[in-house]
């Protein structure tokens, strides 16, 4: 039933795109039932057409509308230097009316409108595939309007960057209350911009803040955020981390990185592959040849119907729309899958590919770092196990915008489900003394006092326990922000603590966890292979790709 509903929904969408298509289809009913009905007698008899019936007049009206619309399209194509075979369709449809073959006229109108509907549907579907890409484009920017900064300083005929260093040394929090939000197109060169936590950088620029953490996965697919420093290039499309940053615009929106990505997709949509260009070049000789054959048939048999028959057969509307529709749909589907191409010619060459080179991150891997293991600190006395650590860290990290937080939060949700299942199975040996209270130990944990220290970590209370997750120095520090000193205990320097945990692999990253002031565990994350990577590579071998390589 759902498939039937989807089918009729698609039909309705197509009819909305080309309203003439349902009109043409419905016109078959009066043509069949009232084709020869003439309530006016012979009053409407005219030369060439004779005295058509009611249903036949409807077809003639449809033909006139479609011919006028097609001629307009031909004129527009000529203005753009393109010559098609639409003239064949026009002559064919008019000739069928002239010889009173109204069913043939209806068939040609159906062929033209259905072909247009298929092309419009493919184009609309391709555009919908690009919706997510377009919506991700920055729409607004926060232009700082503090006195002596950006435009304000430019008005004083000074250098904006020096002005920022002189006046903008105030806290970012203060500056955050002194900006104007404007459309990104209004950003000017030299403007000082504020990018809030989690926002997308609107234009290319230079970082003015001391440091910033940027997620560049929208641009280069790298899953691990990059820490950049004052003076570094900041590209539009990058997602800011957990603290506000200030930057100076070095490019306007139209010239920035993300806009160039959108232009690349648009140019691929509008490019004309070789097979379509070949069809265009053959359009004129094909039209002339078809008209010559039709004329010869008429002359040989002496029947004008032969002329119309040849042109109806020669009208290659379905053939001519096949290639453009395939390429439009292909580029749209690729864009939906995150694959950008420079021109539609690339699709033609795919069938001849024998070697494929892959980028690892985000292509063969999932792009989002996932938790691969939890390492408990050797010698740390605790009743917590790995699932407790993941649960506590996960609920705290769920409030963070840091890119690693998503993987930890996901693992924490899974750990919470395992703990709940063990509780239901009868295990009551929970480390929390209040676990036996109603609503604790088996329901969602109680979370309080969440606080994120930008670039360092996030802390909070989980079921009454103080939990800190983040960098080693942050997790191991006390409330005052320094590593605790205990002369009777082993050294707690960062180097010593890392040594006690062991070395990470080159492709691994970690967040450290402390509970109630005691460092107890390290959560290790890695960008893991995609579940379908192996099957995809095997499929490429089946398709004739002989060599696969990873860069």
Short mmCIF file of C-alpha atoms in Angstrom, two decimals:
data_model
loop_
_atom_site.label_atom_id
_atom_site.label_comp_id
_atom_site.label_asym_id
_atom_site.label_seq_id
_atom_site.Cartn_x
_atom_site.Cartn_y
_atom_site.Cartn_z
CA UNK A 1 0.00 0.00 0.00
CA UNK A 2 2.82 2.38 0.86
CA UNK A 3 4.46 1.71 -2.51
CA UNK A 4 1.17 2.52 -4.26
CA UNK A 5 0.89 5.77 -2.31
CA UNK A 6 4.47 6.72 -3.21
CA UNK A 7 3.76 5.92 -6.87
CA UNK A 8 0.72 8.21 -7.01
CA UNK A 9 2.61 10.88 -5.07
CA UNK A 10 5.33 10.87 -7.73
CA UNK A 11 2.69 11.05 -10.47
CA UNK A 12 1.15 14.05 -8.71
CA UNK A 13 4.55 15.73 -8.43
CA UNK A 14 5.17 15.22 -12.15
CA UNK A 15 1.75 16.69 -13.00
CA UNK A 16 2.54 19.75 -10.89
CA UNK A 17 5.78 20.27 -12.81
CA UNK A 18 4.11 19.93 -16.24
CA UNK A 19 0.38 20.79 -15.92
CA UNK A 20 -0.15 20.11 -19.64
CA UNK A 21 0.55 16.39 -19.17
CA UNK A 22 -2.68 15.55 -17.26
CA UNK A 23 -4.62 17.80 -19.64
CA UNK A 24 -3.30 15.84 -22.62
CA UNK A 25 -4.07 12.51 -20.95
CA UNK A 26 -7.63 13.56 -20.06
CA UNK A 27 -8.16 14.89 -23.62
CA UNK A 28 -8.16 11.27 -24.84
CA UNK A 29 -11.59 10.76 -23.22
CA UNK A 30 -13.55 13.37 -25.23
CA UNK A 31 -11.56 12.41 -28.32
CA UNK A 32 -12.73 8.81 -27.93
CA UNK A 33 -16.33 9.51 -26.87
CA UNK A 34 -17.14 12.84 -28.54
CA UNK A 35 -14.61 12.96 -31.35
CA UNK A 36 -17.20 13.26 -34.16
CA UNK A 37 -19.91 15.02 -32.14
CA UNK A 38 -20.89 18.24 -33.98
CA UNK A 39 -23.82 19.97 -32.23
CA UNK A 40 -23.15 23.02 -34.43
CA UNK A 41 -23.69 21.06 -37.66
CA UNK A 42 -21.60 22.46 -40.53
CA UNK A 43 -21.34 25.98 -39.10
CA UNK A 44 -17.66 25.58 -38.08
CA UNK A 45 -16.33 23.98 -41.27
CA UNK A 46 -13.03 25.60 -42.34
CA UNK A 47 -10.53 24.97 -45.16
CA UNK A 48 -7.84 22.27 -44.64
CA UNK A 49 -9.30 21.12 -41.32
CA UNK A 50 -12.82 20.49 -42.64
CA UNK A 51 -15.43 20.18 -39.91
CA UNK A 52 -13.80 18.62 -36.82
CA UNK A 53 -15.94 17.28 -34.01
CA UNK A 54 -15.93 18.45 -30.40
CA UNK A 55 -13.22 16.06 -29.20
CA UNK A 56 -11.11 16.79 -32.29
CA UNK A 57 -11.28 20.54 -31.63
CA UNK A 58 -9.91 19.90 -28.16
CA UNK A 59 -6.90 18.12 -29.68
CA UNK A 60 -6.39 21.00 -32.13
CA UNK A 61 -6.39 23.45 -29.21
CA UNK A 62 -3.82 21.33 -27.38
CA UNK A 63 -1.67 21.20 -30.52
CA UNK A 64 -1.71 25.00 -30.84
CA UNK A 65 -0.72 25.50 -27.20
CA UNK A 66 2.13 22.97 -27.42
CA UNK A 67 3.37 24.33 -30.77
CA UNK A 68 3.49 27.89 -29.41
CA UNK A 69 5.35 26.72 -26.29
CA UNK A 70 7.79 24.62 -28.36
CA UNK A 71 8.52 27.50 -30.74
CA UNK A 72 9.29 29.74 -27.78
CA UNK A 73 11.73 27.10 -26.49
CA UNK A 74 13.36 26.86 -29.93
CA UNK A 75 13.89 30.63 -30.02
CA UNK A 76 15.45 30.54 -26.55
CA UNK A 77 17.76 27.67 -27.59
CA UNK A 78 18.89 29.60 -30.67
CA UNK A 79 19.74 32.58 -28.47
CA UNK A 80 22.00 30.28 -26.44
CA UNK A 81 23.65 28.85 -29.54
CA UNK A 82 21.86 25.49 -29.41
CA UNK A 83 19.94 23.96 -32.30
CA UNK A 84 17.65 21.02 -31.57
CA UNK A 85 15.20 18.92 -33.55
CA UNK A 86 12.11 20.54 -32.06
CA UNK A 87 11.23 21.74 -35.55
CA UNK A 88 10.59 18.10 -36.48
CA UNK A 89 8.09 17.73 -33.64
CA UNK A 90 6.34 20.96 -34.66
CA UNK A 91 6.05 19.98 -38.32
CA UNK A 92 5.00 16.44 -37.41
CA UNK A 93 2.22 17.51 -35.05
CA UNK A 94 0.91 20.13 -37.48
CA UNK A 95 0.95 17.68 -40.38
CA UNK A 96 -1.07 15.10 -38.43
CA UNK A 97 -3.73 17.73 -37.77
CA UNK A 98 -3.69 18.78 -41.46
CA UNK A 99 -4.41 15.21 -42.59
CA UNK A 100 -7.09 14.79 -39.87
CA UNK A 101 -5.14 12.07 -37.99
CA UNK A 102 -6.21 13.34 -34.59
CA UNK A 103 -5.19 10.26 -32.64
CA UNK A 104 -1.70 10.62 -34.11
CA UNK A 105 -1.76 14.29 -33.07
CA UNK A 106 -2.74 13.28 -29.56
CA UNK A 107 0.04 10.68 -29.46
CA UNK A 108 2.68 13.23 -30.46
CA UNK A 109 1.42 15.74 -27.88
CA UNK A 110 1.57 13.00 -25.25
CA UNK A 111 5.11 12.13 -26.31
CA UNK A 112 6.22 15.77 -26.10
CA UNK A 113 4.58 16.53 -22.75
CA UNK A 114 5.63 13.24 -21.13
CA UNK A 115 9.20 13.79 -22.32
CA UNK A 116 9.14 17.28 -20.83
CA UNK A 117 7.70 15.88 -17.60
CA UNK A 118 10.46 13.29 -17.31
CA UNK A 119 13.12 15.94 -17.85
CA UNK A 120 11.52 18.35 -15.37
CA UNK A 121 11.14 15.59 -12.78
CA UNK A 122 14.78 14.58 -13.14
CA UNK A 123 15.85 18.22 -12.84
CA UNK A 124 13.68 18.77 -9.75
CA UNK A 125 14.99 15.60 -8.13
CA UNK A 126 18.56 16.68 -8.80
CA UNK A 127 17.86 20.08 -7.27
CA UNK A 128 16.32 18.44 -4.18
CA UNK A 129 19.48 16.37 -3.86
CA UNK A 130 21.44 19.60 -3.60
CA UNK A 131 19.13 21.09 -0.96
CA UNK A 132 21.22 19.91 1.99
CA UNK A 133 24.37 21.26 0.37
CA UNK A 134 22.72 24.63 -0.28
CA UNK A 135 21.16 24.86 3.18
CA UNK A 136 24.54 24.23 4.77
CA UNK A 137 25.89 27.36 3.05
CA UNK A 138 26.34 30.26 5.49
CA UNK A 139 23.42 32.69 5.26
CA UNK A 140 24.32 35.34 7.84
CA UNK A 141 27.39 36.83 9.49
CA UNK A 142 27.98 38.71 12.75
CA UNK A 143 29.87 41.93 11.99
CA UNK A 144 31.54 43.35 15.10
CA UNK A 145 30.61 46.99 15.67
CA UNK A 146 32.76 47.83 18.68
CA UNK A 147 34.31 51.32 18.46
CA UNK A 148 37.64 51.15 16.65
CA UNK A 149 37.05 47.67 15.26
CA UNK A 150 36.39 46.62 11.65
CA UNK A 151 34.21 49.16 9.84
CA UNK A 152 34.25 51.45 12.86
CA UNK A 153 38.02 51.61 12.82
CA UNK A 154 38.09 51.92 9.04
CA UNK A 155 35.97 55.02 9.44
CA UNK A 156 38.80 56.42 11.52
CA UNK A 157 41.12 55.73 8.56
CA UNK A 158 43.20 53.22 10.45
CA UNK A 159 44.21 49.61 9.97
CA UNK A 160 41.43 47.27 11.11
CA UNK A 161 43.73 44.56 12.39
CA UNK A 162 45.75 46.97 14.54
CA UNK A 163 42.47 48.43 15.74
CA UNK A 164 41.29 45.02 16.80
CA UNK A 165 44.46 44.31 18.69
CA UNK A 166 44.26 47.69 20.37
CA UNK A 167 40.56 47.87 21.17
CA UNK A 168 39.38 44.32 20.59
CA UNK A 169 41.57 42.88 23.29
CA UNK A 170 38.47 42.90 25.46
CA UNK A 171 36.89 39.53 26.07
CA UNK A 172 35.05 37.76 23.28
CA UNK A 173 32.03 37.70 25.55
CA UNK A 174 31.92 41.48 25.52
CA UNK A 175 32.33 41.61 21.76
CA UNK A 176 29.54 39.05 21.35
CA UNK A 177 27.09 41.68 22.56
CA UNK A 178 28.34 44.26 20.08
CA UNK A 179 27.77 42.84 16.61
CA UNK A 180 25.23 43.24 13.86
CA UNK A 181 23.85 40.14 12.15
CA UNK A 182 23.69 40.78 8.40
CA UNK A 183 23.19 38.65 5.27
CA UNK A 184 26.50 37.07 4.32
CA UNK A 185 26.43 38.90 0.98
CA UNK A 186 26.83 42.20 2.85
CA UNK A 187 30.17 41.26 4.42
CA UNK A 188 32.93 43.56 3.17
CA UNK A 189 36.66 43.02 2.93
CA UNK A 190 38.30 43.89 6.23
CA UNK A 191 35.17 43.39 8.35
CA UNK A 192 35.80 41.88 11.77
CA UNK A 193 33.37 38.99 12.28
CA UNK A 194 32.26 37.06 15.33
CA UNK A 195 31.58 33.34 14.81
CA UNK A 196 29.65 31.82 17.72
CA UNK A 197 30.12 28.24 19.00
CA UNK A 198 28.78 25.65 16.58
CA UNK A 199 28.25 28.17 13.76
CA UNK A 200 29.61 27.87 10.24
CA UNK A 201 32.33 30.31 9.21
CA UNK A 202 30.56 32.63 6.72
CA UNK A 203 33.48 33.82 4.54
CA UNK A 204 37.16 33.18 4.12
CA UNK A 205 39.27 35.19 6.51
CA UNK A 206 42.16 35.51 8.94
CA UNK A 207 41.85 34.41 12.56
CA UNK A 208 42.19 37.25 15.07
CA UNK A 209 41.47 35.23 18.20
CA UNK A 210 44.40 33.57 19.93
CA UNK A 211 43.24 30.04 19.12
CA UNK A 212 40.20 28.30 17.68
CA UNK A 213 39.09 24.73 17.04
CA UNK A 214 37.51 24.17 13.63
CA UNK A 215 35.67 21.21 12.14
CA UNK A 216 36.74 21.09 8.47
CA UNK A 217 34.86 17.91 7.55
CA UNK A 218 32.51 19.83 5.21
CA UNK A 219 35.54 20.98 3.22
CA UNK A 220 38.12 18.19 3.29
CA UNK A 221 36.38 15.31 5.08
CA UNK A 222 38.85 15.25 7.98
CA UNK A 223 37.01 14.01 11.10
CA UNK A 224 39.37 15.41 13.72
CA UNK A 225 38.95 19.12 14.46
CA UNK A 226 41.95 21.29 13.72
CA UNK A 227 43.32 23.75 16.23
CA UNK A 228 44.45 26.95 14.54
CA UNK A 229 46.14 30.04 15.90
CA UNK A 230 46.04 33.79 15.36
CA UNK A 231 46.87 34.72 11.78
CA UNK A 232 45.79 31.38 10.33
CA UNK A 233 43.53 31.19 7.29
CA UNK A 234 39.91 30.38 8.17
CA UNK A 235 37.78 28.96 5.33
CA UNK A 236 34.04 29.37 4.91
CA UNK A 237 32.18 26.13 5.49
CA UNK A 238 34.29 25.23 8.54
CA UNK A 239 32.28 24.73 11.74
CA UNK A 240 33.48 26.58 14.82
CA UNK A 241 34.13 24.68 18.04
CA UNK A 242 32.92 25.37 21.54
CA UNK A 243 34.14 28.95 21.93
CA UNK A 244 33.41 32.13 19.99
CA UNK A 245 36.11 33.32 17.62
CA UNK A 246 36.85 36.59 15.87
CA UNK A 247 38.21 36.86 12.36
CA UNK A 248 38.82 39.43 9.65
CA UNK A 249 37.20 38.85 6.26
CA UNK A 250 39.73 38.48 3.45
CA UNK A 251 37.20 37.40 0.82
CA UNK A 252 33.61 38.38 0.15
CA UNK A 253 30.99 35.63 0.18
CA UNK A 254 30.98 35.14 -3.60
CA UNK A 255 34.72 34.41 -3.63
CA UNK A 256 34.88 32.21 -0.53
CA UNK A 257 35.61 28.50 -0.32
CA UNK A 258 32.07 27.18 0.23
CA UNK A 259 30.66 29.30 -2.57
CA UNK A 260 33.24 27.81 -4.93
CA UNK A 261 32.06 24.35 -3.93
CA UNK A 262 28.47 25.31 -4.78
CA UNK A 263 29.59 26.79 -8.10
CA UNK A 264 31.39 23.54 -8.89
CA UNK A 265 28.17 21.58 -8.43
CA UNK A 266 26.17 24.12 -10.43
CA UNK A 267 28.63 24.05 -13.32
CA UNK A 268 28.45 20.26 -13.39
CA UNK A 269 24.65 20.47 -13.58
CA UNK A 270 24.79 22.95 -16.46
CA UNK A 271 27.67 21.38 -18.40
CA UNK A 272 26.86 19.50 -21.59
CA UNK A 273 28.54 16.11 -22.05
CA UNK A 274 29.98 14.99 -25.37
CA UNK A 275 27.05 12.74 -26.29
CA UNK A 276 24.59 15.65 -25.88
CA UNK A 277 26.86 17.96 -27.90
CA UNK A 278 27.03 15.29 -30.61
CA UNK A 279 23.22 15.12 -30.70
CA UNK A 280 23.11 18.90 -31.07
CA UNK A 281 25.56 18.82 -33.98
CA UNK A 282 23.52 16.14 -35.76
CA UNK A 283 20.20 17.93 -35.15
CA UNK A 284 20.22 20.07 -38.29
CA UNK A 285 21.28 17.38 -40.80
CA UNK A 286 18.89 14.90 -39.16
CA UNK A 287 16.00 17.36 -39.49
CA UNK A 288 16.78 18.13 -43.12
CA UNK A 289 17.14 14.43 -43.96
CA UNK A 290 13.84 13.56 -42.26
CA UNK A 291 11.98 16.30 -44.14
CA UNK A 292 13.51 15.10 -47.43
CA UNK A 293 12.44 11.48 -46.81
CA UNK A 294 8.94 12.64 -45.81
CA UNK A 295 8.67 14.72 -48.99
CA UNK A 296 9.85 11.80 -51.15
CA UNK A 297 7.26 9.51 -49.52
CA UNK A 298 4.50 12.00 -50.23
CA UNK A 299 5.65 12.41 -53.84
CA UNK A 300 5.96 8.66 -54.46
CA UNK A 301 2.58 7.68 -53.00
CA UNK A 302 0.72 10.92 -53.69
CA UNK A 303 -0.82 10.78 -50.21
CA UNK A 304 -0.02 13.58 -47.69
CA UNK A 305 -0.61 11.10 -44.87
CA UNK A 306 2.73 9.48 -45.78
CA UNK A 307 4.46 12.79 -45.09
CA UNK A 308 2.93 12.94 -41.60
CA UNK A 309 3.71 9.28 -40.91
CA UNK A 310 7.41 9.67 -41.70
CA UNK A 311 7.73 12.75 -39.50
CA UNK A 312 5.91 11.10 -36.57
CA UNK A 313 8.33 8.18 -36.78
CA UNK A 314 11.30 10.54 -37.11
CA UNK A 315 10.31 12.64 -34.12
CA UNK A 316 12.91 11.38 -31.63
CA UNK A 317 11.75 13.20 -28.52
CA UNK A 318 12.26 10.25 -26.13
CA UNK A 319 15.70 9.58 -27.63
CA UNK A 320 16.82 13.19 -27.36
CA UNK A 321 15.74 13.64 -23.74
CA UNK A 322 17.28 10.33 -22.64
CA UNK A 323 20.87 11.59 -22.45
CA UNK A 324 20.18 14.95 -20.74
CA UNK A 325 17.86 13.31 -18.20
CA UNK A 326 20.41 10.60 -17.41
CA UNK A 327 23.17 13.15 -16.84
CA UNK A 328 21.01 15.51 -14.79
CA UNK A 329 19.81 12.66 -12.59
CA UNK A 330 23.34 11.26 -12.33
CA UNK A 331 24.95 14.49 -11.15
CA UNK A 332 22.08 15.08 -8.71
CA UNK A 333 22.38 11.62 -7.22
CA UNK A 334 26.14 11.99 -6.90
CA UNK A 335 25.71 15.32 -5.10
CA UNK A 336 23.25 13.69 -2.69
CA UNK A 337 25.92 11.09 -1.92
CA UNK A 338 28.49 13.83 -1.33
CA UNK A 339 30.35 13.30 -4.64
CA UNK A 340 31.11 16.46 -6.61
CA UNK A 341 32.17 16.40 -10.27
CA UNK A 342 33.52 19.20 -12.43
CA UNK A 343 31.60 18.33 -15.59
CA UNK A 344 29.11 15.76 -16.84
CA UNK A 345 31.76 14.32 -19.15
CA UNK A 346 33.12 12.62 -16.04
CA UNK A 347 30.09 10.31 -16.05
CA UNK A 348 30.90 9.15 -19.57
CA UNK A 349 34.44 8.24 -18.56
CA UNK A 350 33.42 6.19 -15.51
CA UNK A 351 32.82 3.13 -17.69
CA UNK A 352 36.47 3.17 -18.78
CA UNK A 353 37.97 3.46 -15.29
CA UNK A 354 40.47 0.70 -14.41
CA UNK A 355 42.15 2.25 -11.36
CA UNK A 356 40.63 3.99 -8.34
CA UNK A 357 42.51 5.98 -5.71
CA UNK A 358 40.80 6.51 -2.36
CA UNK A 359 41.26 9.07 0.36
CA UNK A 360 40.95 7.20 3.66
CA UNK A 361 39.23 9.65 5.97
CA UNK A 362 35.53 10.04 5.32
CA UNK A 363 35.69 7.79 2.27
CA UNK A 364 36.76 4.38 3.51
CA UNK A 365 36.08 5.40 7.10
CA UNK A 366 32.99 6.81 8.78
CA UNK A 367 34.54 10.30 9.28
CA UNK A 368 33.11 10.53 12.80
CA UNK A 369 35.54 9.13 15.44
CA UNK A 370 34.03 6.19 17.32
CA UNK A 371 34.89 4.76 20.73
CA UNK A 372 37.01 1.64 20.27
CA UNK A 373 37.90 0.90 23.91
CA UNK A 374 37.98 2.17 27.49
CA UNK A 375 41.26 1.89 29.37
CA UNK A 376 41.00 1.96 33.17
CA UNK A 377 43.95 3.62 34.89
CA UNK A 378 46.18 0.90 36.37
CA UNK A 379 46.21 1.11 40.16
CA UNK A 380 43.16 3.38 40.40
CA UNK A 381 40.92 1.91 43.10
CA UNK A 382 37.33 2.20 41.89
CA UNK A 383 34.14 0.18 41.77
CA UNK A 384 33.33 1.61 38.35
CA UNK A 385 33.73 -0.51 35.25
CA UNK A 386 34.01 0.48 31.57
CA UNK A 387 30.24 0.78 31.07
CA UNK A 388 29.89 3.09 34.07
CA UNK A 389 32.69 5.26 32.72
CA UNK A 390 31.10 5.41 29.28
CA UNK A 391 27.65 6.14 30.70
CA UNK A 392 28.89 9.03 32.87
CA UNK A 393 31.17 10.46 30.19
CA UNK A 394 28.49 10.05 27.53
CA UNK A 395 25.76 11.97 29.33
CA UNK A 396 28.18 14.80 30.12
CA UNK A 397 29.57 14.92 26.57
CA UNK A 398 26.05 15.01 25.10
CA UNK A 399 25.98 18.68 26.12
CA UNK A 400 29.20 19.49 24.24
CA UNK A 401 29.65 20.69 20.65
CA UNK A 402 33.15 19.22 20.35
CA UNK A 403 33.42 16.73 17.49
CA UNK A 404 34.72 13.92 19.74
CA UNK A 405 31.69 14.35 22.00
CA UNK A 406 29.36 12.74 19.47
CA UNK A 407 31.24 9.45 19.47
CA UNK A 408 31.47 9.39 23.27
CA UNK A 409 27.79 10.30 23.67
CA UNK A 410 26.82 7.47 21.29
CA UNK A 411 28.95 4.95 23.19
CA UNK A 412 27.48 6.26 26.45
CA UNK A 413 23.94 5.60 25.23
CA UNK A 414 24.88 2.03 24.35
CA UNK A 415 26.57 1.55 27.74
CA UNK A 416 23.49 2.90 29.50
CA UNK A 417 21.34 0.32 27.73
CA UNK A 418 23.70 -2.46 28.86
CA UNK A 419 23.64 -1.23 32.47
CA UNK A 420 19.85 -1.03 32.40
CA UNK A 421 19.63 -4.57 31.05
CA UNK A 422 21.94 -5.87 33.78
CA UNK A 423 19.81 -4.10 36.38
CA UNK A 424 16.68 -5.76 34.99
CA UNK A 425 18.47 -9.10 35.06
CA UNK A 426 18.92 -8.74 38.81
CA UNK A 427 22.34 -7.16 39.28
CA UNK A 428 22.24 -4.65 42.16
CA UNK A 429 25.95 -4.14 42.81
CA UNK A 430 25.99 -0.55 41.57
CA UNK A 431 28.68 1.86 42.80
CA UNK A 432 26.17 4.62 43.52
CA UNK A 433 24.75 4.36 47.05
CA UNK A 434 21.48 5.85 45.82
CA UNK A 435 21.12 3.24 43.04
CA UNK A 436 18.43 1.45 45.01
CA UNK A 437 16.34 4.58 45.30
CA UNK A 438 13.27 4.83 43.03
CA UNK A 439 14.24 6.23 39.66
CA UNK A 440 17.96 5.55 40.04
CA UNK A 441 20.18 2.78 38.74
CA UNK A 442 17.74 1.68 36.05
CA UNK A 443 16.27 4.89 34.68
CA UNK A 444 18.04 7.83 33.08
CA UNK A 445 20.76 9.37 35.25
CA UNK A 446 20.30 12.66 37.09
CA UNK A 447 22.52 15.36 35.52
CA UNK A 448 23.39 18.72 37.07
CA UNK A 449 25.80 21.64 36.75
CA UNK A 450 27.10 21.01 33.23
CA UNK A 451 29.95 23.34 32.31
CA UNK A 452 32.20 23.32 29.25
CA UNK A 453 35.67 24.82 29.35
CA UNK A 454 36.31 25.63 25.69
CA UNK A 455 39.17 23.64 24.22
CA UNK A 456 39.74 21.70 27.44
CA UNK A 457 36.74 19.61 28.38
CA UNK A 458 33.31 19.41 29.96
CA UNK A 459 32.30 18.73 33.56
CA UNK A 460 29.11 18.05 35.48
CA UNK A 461 27.34 15.98 38.11
CA UNK A 462 25.98 12.53 37.18
CA UNK A 463 23.93 10.80 39.88
CA UNK A 464 25.69 12.93 42.47
CA UNK A 465 29.24 12.22 41.21
CA UNK A 466 31.50 14.97 39.88
CA UNK A 467 32.59 13.95 36.37
CA UNK A 468 35.21 15.64 34.20
CA UNK A 469 35.89 14.59 30.58
CA UNK A 470 38.43 16.06 28.21
CA UNK A 471 42.15 16.74 27.99
CA UNK A 472 44.37 14.95 30.51
CA UNK A 473 45.29 18.18 32.30
CA UNK A 474 41.60 19.10 32.57
CA UNK A 475 40.33 15.71 33.76
CA UNK A 476 43.12 15.20 36.31
CA UNK A 477 42.95 18.73 37.72
CA UNK A 478 41.15 19.63 40.91
CA UNK A 479 38.47 22.26 41.27
CA UNK A 480 41.15 24.97 41.38
CA UNK A 481 42.36 23.88 37.94
CA UNK A 482 45.73 22.39 38.94
CA UNK A 483 46.96 18.81 39.21
CA UNK A 484 46.66 17.63 42.79
CA UNK A 485 49.88 17.11 44.71
CA UNK A 486 50.12 14.04 46.94
CA UNK A 487 53.72 13.29 48.05
CA UNK A 488 52.75 9.83 49.32
CA UNK A 489 51.25 8.80 45.97
CA UNK A 490 53.02 8.09 42.69
CA UNK A 491 53.82 11.10 40.54
CA UNK A 492 50.76 12.66 38.91
CA UNK A 493 52.49 14.69 36.24
CA UNK A 494 50.90 14.55 32.79
CA UNK A 495 53.84 12.62 31.34
CA UNK A 496 53.67 10.07 34.14
CA UNK A 497 49.93 9.62 33.77
CA UNK A 498 50.24 9.11 30.02
CA UNK A 499 52.96 6.55 30.62
CA UNK A 500 50.74 4.65 33.03
CA UNK A 501 47.99 4.50 30.38
CA UNK A 502 50.34 3.49 27.58
CA UNK A 503 50.95 4.89 24.11
CA UNK A 504 48.19 5.59 21.60
CA UNK A 505 48.36 4.39 18.01
CA UNK A 506 49.01 7.12 15.39
CA UNK A 507 45.36 7.08 14.24
CA UNK A 508 43.89 7.13 17.76
CA UNK A 509 42.77 10.00 19.95
CA UNK A 510 41.63 10.03 23.57
CA UNK A 511 39.53 11.78 26.18
CA UNK A 512 40.33 11.31 29.87
CA UNK A 513 37.71 10.80 32.60
CA UNK A 514 37.82 11.59 36.29
CA UNK A 515 35.09 10.86 38.84
CA UNK A 516 34.91 12.65 42.18
CA UNK A 517 38.34 14.17 41.60
CA UNK A 518 40.04 10.85 40.80
CA UNK A 519 41.40 10.19 37.29
CA UNK A 520 40.17 6.68 36.46
CA UNK A 521 40.02 6.03 32.73
CA UNK A 522 40.90 6.97 29.18
CA UNK A 523 38.35 6.68 26.36
CA UNK A 524 40.10 5.88 23.08
CA UNK A 525 38.50 6.86 19.77
CA UNK A 526 39.39 6.13 16.18
CA UNK A 527 37.95 6.84 12.76
CA UNK A 528 36.79 3.29 12.03
CA UNK A 529 36.24 1.75 8.56
CA UNK A 530 32.79 2.01 7.05
CA UNK A 531 30.69 -1.12 7.42
CA UNK A 532 30.25 -1.36 3.65
CA UNK A 533 33.82 -0.45 2.67
CA UNK A 534 34.93 -4.04 2.02
CA UNK A 535 31.81 -4.86 0.00
CA UNK A 536 32.17 -1.65 -2.03
CA UNK A 537 35.77 -2.43 -2.94
CA UNK A 538 34.78 -5.97 -3.94
CA UNK A 539 32.01 -4.54 -6.13
CA UNK A 540 34.50 -2.28 -7.90
CA UNK A 541 36.63 -5.33 -8.72
CA UNK A 542 33.53 -7.01 -10.17
CA UNK A 543 32.90 -3.93 -12.34
CA UNK A 544 36.34 -4.25 -13.92
CA UNK A 545 38.46 -1.96 -11.76
CA UNK A 546 41.79 -3.76 -11.63
CA UNK A 547 43.71 -1.63 -9.15
CA UNK A 548 42.57 0.01 -5.90
CA UNK A 549 44.91 2.23 -3.90
CA UNK A 550 44.62 4.36 -0.77
CA UNK A 551 46.37 7.72 -0.63
#
